[in-house]
């Protein structure tokens, strides 16, 4: 089993099994526990398989002499926050935006930082070695077993208090907000958080049953929150994903405000207030060309990384920057968190809107103008990390036709057997035609189903 862009992920009890979770706990303990207390914080989302896998993961850590702090149902950023506060490792059982039958495990280093590629490779090697029997790194442990302690209530209160403190405990009286909790890990946190900031909040999809996480709700299905915003005459809508480490917003008209726009709004505000370190923002190759043009107009530099919030985090740390994220809604405020946080991002964005006295629609429109962008997913028989090289000639032909007013990106999904094709161009028609042309190439050479097109 190999780490993808966001930990291990696959079919629960088929790819991601209790046996794998136990072995991963042992291997992570062997690789990650160095100086300091042997302690790990474990939380997970609301899938039916999560308690089983979390217990197995805890068993693996505990069998390696590591003290386990069990948070139960907890968003990924809450686990990272507790790990930061307690100088502990972190582990999250979640498949994020995937359907309920999938699950996954992602790990944080001591202090709540995501793991670097080389560390994940070391854990993978340890997993392979341990499959043949106890490895030298764990065989000495013997009866030295770590304890397990529950800390859900206190950790939740600390986390919610931290979120409110980030906006200096300002409030948003009269702001009408609709939040879609995706029937996920943040379902019980949304109401108390927005009550604390004085907003009038309506919460949707906050009744998880183990099988309805992300089911026609959440960040990948913003139509639910958009319809509710229009029906209720609300000011803003927020759609979280299953583990609440990202969001998609909608304005009062129900129009989607994606991660690019949210980052652009916050970057401009932070620069004006002297809070944007190095006058620089970090984004991935998926960010719209319009975002880059808008940042140049605002005298804000842009650092570009591969897709995946951990690459954004690495670039932020290396440059000592304070803001970065992805178009998909992972946004990192590095002065306040060690990973993307949907609830924190919502508060930061809403605080800017409240202080400006303008609507989110106005702020998004003034922050940047997105060029038409078409995304096409082609299902393939297996993951193709080098797919861009395999179709380099076809990509070059399309890029030459688009010139400086367009952009092409072809890459493999980090979590699914998909080829992702993105084209930006001056018009939707040109972008769609170019994306369809490349999708046909990919489907003919590697695929087995028709592509799904997501126009943005």
PDB file of C-alpha atoms in Angstrom, residues 26 305 386 400:
ATOM      1  CA  UNK A  26       3.448   0.059  14.503  1.00  0.00           C
ATOM      2  CA  UNK A 305       3.547  23.841  -6.192  1.00  0.00           C
ATOM      3  CA  UNK A 386       3.794   9.996 -15.837  1.00  0.00           C
ATOM      4  CA  UNK A 400       0.613  26.151 -29.233  1.00  0.00           C
TER       5      UNK A 400
END
